[in-house]
mmCIF file of C-alpha atoms in Angstrom:
data_model
loop_
_atom_site.group_PDB
_atom_site.id
_atom_site.type_symbol
_atom_site.label_atom_id
_atom_site.label_comp_id
_atom_site.label_asym_id
_atom_site.label_seq_id
_atom_site.Cartn_x
_atom_site.Cartn_y
_atom_site.Cartn_z
ATOM 1 C CA MET A 1 35.843 -12.975 21.045
ATOM 2 C CA LYS A 2 33.017 -10.965 19.731
ATOM 3 C CA LYS A 3 30.045 -11.854 21.491
ATOM 4 C CA PRO A 4 26.931 -12.398 18.376
ATOM 5 C CA GLN A 5 23.964 -10.237 19.243
ATOM 6 C CA PRO A 6 20.640 -11.560 19.526
ATOM 7 C CA SER A 7 18.231 -12.058 15.955
ATOM 8 C CA HIS A 8 14.503 -11.794 17.955
ATOM 9 C CA VAL A 9 13.303 -8.460 17.292
ATOM 10 C CA ASN A 10 9.907 -7.300 19.314
ATOM 11 C CA LEU A 11 8.039 -5.805 15.678
ATOM 12 C CA LYS A 12 5.640 -3.354 18.440
ATOM 13 C CA SER A 13 9.075 -1.371 19.848
ATOM 14 C CA PHE A 14 9.881 -0.657 15.796
ATOM 15 C CA GLY A 15 6.184 0.290 15.623
ATOM 16 C CA GLU A 16 6.355 2.945 18.959
ATOM 17 C CA PHE A 17 9.818 4.684 17.940
ATOM 18 C CA ASN A 18 8.488 5.116 14.523
ATOM 19 C CA LYS A 19 5.122 6.427 16.245
ATOM 20 C CA TYR A 20 7.614 9.050 17.839
ATOM 21 C CA ILE A 21 9.800 10.141 15.484
ATOM 22 C CA MET A 22 6.831 10.881 13.078
ATOM 23 C CA GLY A 23 5.406 13.075 15.825
ATOM 24 C CA LEU A 24 8.912 14.860 16.432
ATOM 25 C CA GLY A 25 8.641 15.497 12.404
ATOM 26 C CA ALA A 26 5.113 17.052 12.524
ATOM 27 C CA ALA A 27 6.161 19.229 14.499
ATOM 28 C CA ALA A 28 9.502 20.257 13.539
ATOM 29 C CA PHE A 29 6.682 21.299 9.777
ATOM 30 C CA LEU A 30 4.566 22.761 11.976
ATOM 31 C CA TYR A 31 7.846 24.208 13.324
ATOM 32 C CA PHE A 32 8.928 25.336 9.734
ATOM 33 C CA ASP A 33 5.851 26.151 8.764
ATOM 34 C CA LYS A 34 5.197 29.298 11.528
ATOM 35 C CA PHE A 35 8.619 30.351 12.152
ATOM 36 C CA GLU A 36 8.245 34.120 11.369
ATOM 37 C CA LEU A 37 11.661 35.799 10.616
ATOM 38 C CA SER A 38 12.078 37.299 7.217
ATOM 39 C CA GLY A 39 14.688 35.473 4.790
ATOM 40 C CA TYR A 40 16.199 32.007 5.542
ATOM 41 C CA ALA A 41 13.670 30.845 2.305
ATOM 42 C CA ALA A 42 16.594 28.144 1.671
ATOM 43 C CA ILE A 43 16.817 26.683 5.257
ATOM 44 C CA ARG A 44 12.980 26.956 5.891
ATOM 45 C CA THR A 45 12.118 24.818 2.701
ATOM 46 C CA ALA A 46 15.022 22.428 3.559
ATOM 47 C CA GLY A 47 13.403 21.956 7.134
ATOM 48 C CA THR A 48 9.989 21.269 5.793
ATOM 49 C CA VAL A 49 11.097 19.396 2.837
ATOM 50 C CA PHE A 50 13.180 16.717 5.273
ATOM 51 C CA SER A 51 11.009 17.025 8.158
ATOM 52 C CA ALA A 52 7.736 16.106 5.647
ATOM 53 C CA LEU A 53 9.739 13.119 4.133
ATOM 54 C CA ALA A 54 10.194 11.858 7.742
ATOM 55 C CA VAL A 55 6.596 11.578 8.016
ATOM 56 C CA ILE A 56 5.882 9.981 4.330
ATOM 57 C CA ILE A 57 8.149 7.510 5.446
ATOM 58 C CA GLY A 58 7.230 6.612 8.853
ATOM 59 C CA ILE A 59 2.998 6.281 7.396
ATOM 60 C CA ILE A 60 4.661 3.886 4.280
ATOM 61 C CA THR A 61 6.759 2.284 7.379
ATOM 62 C CA MET A 62 3.601 2.021 9.095
ATOM 63 C CA SER A 63 1.877 0.613 6.145
ATOM 64 C CA ALA A 64 4.665 -2.133 6.105
ATOM 65 C CA LEU A 65 4.585 -3.543 10.021
ATOM 66 C CA GLY A 66 1.476 -3.212 9.476
ATOM 67 C CA ARG A 67 2.184 -6.433 6.620
ATOM 68 C CA ILE A 68 4.266 -8.660 8.936
ATOM 69 C CA HIS A 69 1.811 -10.963 11.050
ATOM 70 C CA GLY A 70 2.880 -11.225 14.550
ATOM 71 C CA GLU A 71 4.637 -8.602 17.045
ATOM 72 C CA GLU A 72 8.447 -10.612 16.948
ATOM 73 C CA ILE A 73 10.498 -11.815 14.536
ATOM 74 C CA ASP A 74 14.285 -13.750 14.451
ATOM 75 C CA TYR A 75 15.449 -13.107 11.454
ATOM 76 C CA GLU A 76 17.948 -15.675 11.276
ATOM 77 C CA LEU A 77 15.148 -18.051 12.099
ATOM 78 C CA GLU A 78 12.747 -17.083 10.019
ATOM 79 C CA LYS A 79 11.541 -19.462 6.601
ATOM 80 C CA ASP A 80 8.935 -16.981 5.100
ATOM 81 C CA HIS A 81 10.591 -14.518 2.607
ATOM 82 C CA SER A 82 8.452 -11.975 1.975
ATOM 83 C CA LYS A 83 8.422 -11.390 6.205
ATOM 84 C CA LEU A 84 11.610 -11.243 6.225
ATOM 85 C CA PHE A 85 12.543 -8.714 3.580
ATOM 86 C CA LEU A 86 9.703 -5.863 4.968
ATOM 87 C CA PHE A 87 11.338 -6.533 8.178
ATOM 88 C CA LYS A 88 14.875 -5.352 6.267
ATOM 89 C CA PHE A 89 12.252 -2.407 4.799
ATOM 90 C CA VAL A 90 11.037 -1.444 7.863
ATOM 91 C CA SER A 91 14.990 -1.794 9.755
ATOM 92 C CA ARG A 92 16.319 1.209 6.712
ATOM 93 C CA ALA A 93 12.787 3.313 6.756
ATOM 94 C CA LEU A 94 14.069 3.347 9.779
ATOM 95 C CA VAL A 95 17.250 5.223 9.791
ATOM 96 C CA VAL A 96 16.153 7.101 6.919
ATOM 97 C CA GLU A 97 13.285 8.836 8.646
ATOM 98 C CA LEU A 98 15.429 9.206 11.476
ATOM 99 C CA ILE A 99 18.661 10.483 9.675
ATOM 100 C CA ALA A 100 15.742 12.955 7.247
ATOM 101 C CA LEU A 101 14.613 14.267 11.284
ATOM 102 C CA LEU A 102 18.047 14.656 12.654
ATOM 103 C CA PHE A 103 18.594 16.906 9.323
ATOM 104 C CA ALA A 104 15.494 18.904 10.531
ATOM 105 C CA MET A 105 16.356 19.412 13.927
ATOM 106 C CA VAL A 106 19.883 20.503 13.008
ATOM 107 C CA LEU A 107 18.444 23.162 10.056
ATOM 108 C CA ALA A 108 15.191 23.658 13.069
ATOM 109 C CA GLY A 109 18.088 24.342 15.558
ATOM 110 C CA SER A 110 19.819 27.063 13.317
ATOM 111 C CA LEU A 111 17.580 28.863 12.730
ATOM 112 C CA SER A 112 16.433 29.328 16.410
ATOM 113 C CA LEU A 113 20.007 30.926 16.983
ATOM 114 C CA ILE A 114 19.727 33.010 13.466
ATOM 115 C CA LYS A 115 16.941 34.630 15.425
ATOM 116 C CA ILE A 116 18.355 35.093 18.524
ATOM 117 C CA TRP A 117 21.545 36.969 17.191
ATOM 118 C CA LYS A 118 19.726 38.534 15.416
#
């Protein structure tokens, strides 16, 4: 028998997670901007785009989180459709933000390995 998943979510945790992902995205953006290795422009450009995307999505997510009143939401019992829509938007935006950061980190790691092996 499958255990039911809780439907109660702390929005403050979402905000903290978003803040950390944005900070890592900004750091990755600076890494790609300051990376000094001739060539590999495509990898640097893609890394810059992915890290900037993580930061931009984070800003949009902060705006959406600011529109949800309260610190917690129970999405199974919530009656306000706009609040529920914003919660679903924030949840999906955080996933996309994390994937963009993951791609940026993979590209940053590959650039570092190229520099070591060169």
